[in-house]
Coordinates of N, CA and C in Angstrom, one line a residue:
H28 N -103.7 -4.5 -7.1 CA -104.0 -3.1 -6.6 C -103.8 -1.8 -7.4
L29 N -102.4 -1.9 -7.7 CA -102.1 -0.8 -8.3 C -102.5 -0.6 -9.7
A30 N -102.7 -1.6 -10.5 CA -103.6 -1.6 -11.7 C -104.9 -1.2 -11.7
T31 N -105.6 -1.4 -10.4 CA -107.0 -1.2 -10.6 C -106.9 0.4 -10.1
K32 N -106.1 0.7 -9.5 CA -105.9 2.0 -9.0 C -105.7 3.2 -10.2
H33 N -105.0 2.8 -11.2 CA -104.9 3.1 -12.7 C -105.5 3.0 -13.5
N34 N -106.8 2.2 -13.2 CA -107.9 1.7 -14.1 C -107.1 0.9 -15.1
I35 N -106.5 0.0 -15.1 CA -105.9 -1.0 -16.1 C -106.6 -2.4 -15.5
S36 N -106.9 -3.1 -16.9 CA -107.2 -4.5 -16.6 C -106.3 -5.1 -16.5
C37 N -106.1 -6.5 -15.8 CA -105.2 -7.3 -15.3 C -105.7 -8.8 -16.0
H38 N -104.8 -9.1 -16.8 CA -105.1 -10.5 -17.3 C -104.0 -11.7 -16.8
A39 N -103.9 -12.7 -17.0 CA -103.0 -13.7 -16.7 C -103.0 -14.7 -17.3
G40 N -102.0 -15.4 -17.9 CA -101.9 -16.6 -18.7 C -100.6 -16.8 -19.2
H41 N -100.6 -17.8 -20.2 CA -99.5 -18.0 -20.8 C -98.6 -18.9 -20.0
G42 N -98.8 -20.2 -19.6 CA -98.0 -20.8 -18.8 C -98.9 -21.6 -17.5
L43 N -100.1 -20.8 -17.8 CA -100.9 -21.3 -16.3 C -101.6 -22.7 -16.8
N44 N -101.6 -23.6 -15.7 CA -102.0 -25.1 -16.0 C -102.7 -25.3 -14.5
F45 N -103.1 -26.6 -14.5 CA -104.0 -27.2 -13.2 C -103.0 -27.0 -11.9
E46 N -101.6 -27.0 -12.3 CA -100.9 -27.1 -10.9 C -100.8 -25.7 -10.4
N47 N -100.7 -24.6 -11.3 CA -100.2 -23.4 -10.7 C -101.3 -22.1 -10.8
V48 N -102.6 -22.6 -11.5 CA -103.6 -21.8 -11.8 C -104.3 -21.0 -10.4
S49 N -104.4 -22.0 -9.4 CA -104.8 -21.3 -8.2 C -103.9 -20.3 -7.5
L50 N -102.8 -20.3 -7.5 CA -102.1 -19.3 -7.1 C -102.4 -17.9 -7.8
I51 N -102.5 -18.0 -9.1 CA -102.7 -16.7 -9.7 C -104.1 -16.5 -9.5
A52 N -105.0 -17.1 -9.5 CA -106.6 -16.8 -9.0 C -106.9 -16.4 -7.9
S53 N -106.0 -16.5 -6.8 CA -106.1 -16.1 -5.8 C -105.5 -14.6 -5.3
I54 N -105.2 -13.9 -6.5 CA -104.6 -12.7 -6.5 C -105.8 -11.8 -7.1
P55 N -106.4 -10.7 -6.1 CA -107.3 -10.1 -6.5 C -107.1 -9.1 -7.8
N56 N -108.3 -9.0 -8.4 CA -108.7 -8.0 -9.4 C -108.1 -8.6 -10.5
I57 N -107.8 -10.0 -10.9 CA -107.4 -10.5 -12.3 C -108.8 -10.5 -12.9
E58 N -109.0 -10.2 -14.1 CA -110.2 -10.1 -14.6 C -110.3 -11.4 -15.9
E59 N -109.2 -11.9 -16.4 CA -109.1 -12.8 -17.2 C -107.9 -13.6 -17.1
F60 N -108.3 -15.3 -17.5 CA -107.1 -15.9 -17.2 C -107.1 -16.4 -18.7
N61 N -106.0 -16.3 -19.4 CA -105.8 -16.9 -20.8 C -105.3 -18.4 -20.6
I62 N -105.9 -19.3 -20.7 CA -105.8 -20.7 -20.5 C -106.1 -21.8 -21.6
G63 N -106.7 -20.9 -22.9 CA -106.9 -21.7 -23.8 C -105.8 -22.8 -24.3
H64 N -104.8 -22.5 -24.6 CA -103.7 -23.3 -25.1 C -103.7 -24.4 -24.1
F65 N -103.5 -24.2 -22.7 CA -103.5 -25.5 -21.9 C -104.6 -26.4 -22.0
L66 N -105.7 -25.9 -22.0 CA -107.1 -26.3 -22.0 C -107.0 -27.2 -23.0
I67 N -106.5 -26.9 -24.5 CA -106.6 -27.8 -25.8 C -105.8 -28.9 -25.6
G68 N -104.7 -28.8 -25.0 CA -103.6 -29.3 -25.1 C -104.1 -31.0 -23.9
D69 N -104.6 -30.2 -22.8 CA -105.0 -31.3 -22.0 C -106.4 -32.2 -22.4
S70 N -107.1 -31.4 -23.4 CA -108.4 -32.0 -23.6 C -108.0 -33.3 -24.5
I71 N -107.2 -33.1 -25.1 CA -106.6 -34.3 -26.2 C -106.7 -35.5 -25.6
F72 N -106.1 -35.5 -24.0 CA -105.9 -36.7 -23.4 C -107.3 -37.1 -22.6
N73 N -107.7 -35.8 -22.2 CA -108.8 -36.1 -20.9 C -110.1 -35.3 -21.5
G74 N -110.6 -35.0 -22.9 CA -111.9 -34.5 -23.1 C -111.9 -33.1 -22.9
L75 N -112.4 -32.4 -23.8 CA -112.5 -30.6 -23.5 C -113.4 -30.5 -22.5
E76 N -114.6 -31.1 -22.2 CA -115.6 -30.8 -21.2 C -114.9 -31.0 -20.0
N77 N -113.9 -32.5 -19.6 CA -113.4 -32.6 -18.3 C -112.2 -31.6 -18.1
S78 N -111.7 -31.1 -19.1 CA -110.6 -30.2 -18.9 C -111.4 -28.8 -18.4
I79 N -112.1 -28.5 -19.1 CA -112.7 -27.0 -18.7 C -113.3 -27.2 -17.3
L80 N -113.9 -28.3 -17.2 CA -114.8 -28.5 -15.5 C -113.6 -28.4 -14.5
N81 N -112.5 -29.0 -14.9 CA -111.2 -29.1 -13.8 C -110.8 -27.7 -13.5
M82 N -110.3 -27.1 -14.7 CA -109.9 -25.9 -14.3 C -111.1 -25.1 -13.6
R83 N -112.1 -24.9 -13.9 CA -113.4 -24.2 -13.4 C -113.2 -24.5 -12.1
N84 N -113.2 -25.7 -11.5 CA -113.5 -25.9 -10.0 C -112.3 -25.4 -9.4
I85 N -111.2 -25.5 -10.0 CA -109.9 -25.2 -9.3 C -109.8 -23.7 -9.2
I86 N -110.2 -22.8 -10.2 CA -110.2 -21.4 -10.0 C -111.4 -21.1 -8.9
K87 N -112.7 -21.6 -8.8 CA -113.7 -21.2 -8.0 C -113.1 -21.5 -6.8
K88 N -112.4 -22.8 -6.4 CA -111.7 -23.0 -5.1 C -110.8 -21.9 -4.5
A89 N -109.8 -21.4 -5.5 CA -108.8 -20.6 -5.1 C -109.8 -19.2 -5.0
V90 N -110.8 -18.7 -5.6 CA -111.5 -17.2 -5.5 C -112.3 -17.3 -4.0
K91 N -112.9 -18.9 -3.8 CA -113.4 -18.9 -2.8 C -112.6 -18.6 -1.3
W92 N -111.2 -19.3 -1.4 CA -110.5 -19.2 -0.8 C -109.9 -18.1 -0.3
L93 N -109.8 -17.1 -1.1 CA -109.4 -15.7 -1.3 C -110.6 -14.8 -0.4
L94 N -111.8 -15.1 -0.9 CA -112.8 -14.5 -0.3 C -113.2 -14.5 1.1
E95 N -112.9 -16.1 1.3 CA -112.7 -16.3 3.2 C -111.8 -15.6 3.7
L96 N -110.4 -15.7 3.1 CA -109.6 -14.6 3.8 C -109.9 -13.2 3.9
V97 N -110.4 -12.6 3.0 CA -110.6 -11.4 3.2 C -111.5 -11.2 4.3
Q98 N -112.8 -12.0 4.4 CA -113.8 -12.2 5.5 C -112.9 -12.1 6.9
I99 N -112.0 -13.0 7.0 CA -111.3 -13.3 8.3 C -110.6 -11.7 8.6
F100 N -109.9 -11.1 7.6 CA -109.2 -10.0 7.6 C -110.3 -9.0 8.4
L101 N -111.1 -8.9 7.6 CA -112.3 -7.8 8.1 C -112.8 -7.9 9.5
M102 N -112.8 -9.3 9.8 CA -113.7 -9.5 11.2 C -112.2 -9.0 12.3
L103 N -111.1 -9.5 11.8 CA -109.9 -9.0 12.7 C -110.1 -7.5 13.1
E104 N -110.4 -6.8 11.9 CA -110.1 -5.4 11.9 C -111.2 -4.9 13.0
E105 N -112.5 -5.5 12.8 CA -113.5 -5.1 13.5 C -113.2 -5.5 15.2
L106 N -112.3 -6.6 15.4 CA -112.1 -6.8 17.0 C -111.0 -6.0 17.5
E107 N -110.3 -5.4 16.3 CA -109.1 -4.5 17.0 C -110.0 -3.0 17.4
K108 N -110.9 -2.7 16.9 CA -111.7 -1.4 17.1 C -112.5 -1.2 18.4

């Protein structure tokens, strides 16, 4: 929120992997994930397409969860009025 308020782009990376990317992806206003090194390393064992699809699915689920959470908070605010 603070970065957006000051018109600063937020990027995350360097150490992201399948286990921790969902936590970072659920943080609002992150514009880019630097996940290339991890994906290339994982693709050696699982194939590039599989690695990319797996990461995309994890990130999509985290973003979907965040949007659902925001909707719940908005509904709760309406109930309090």
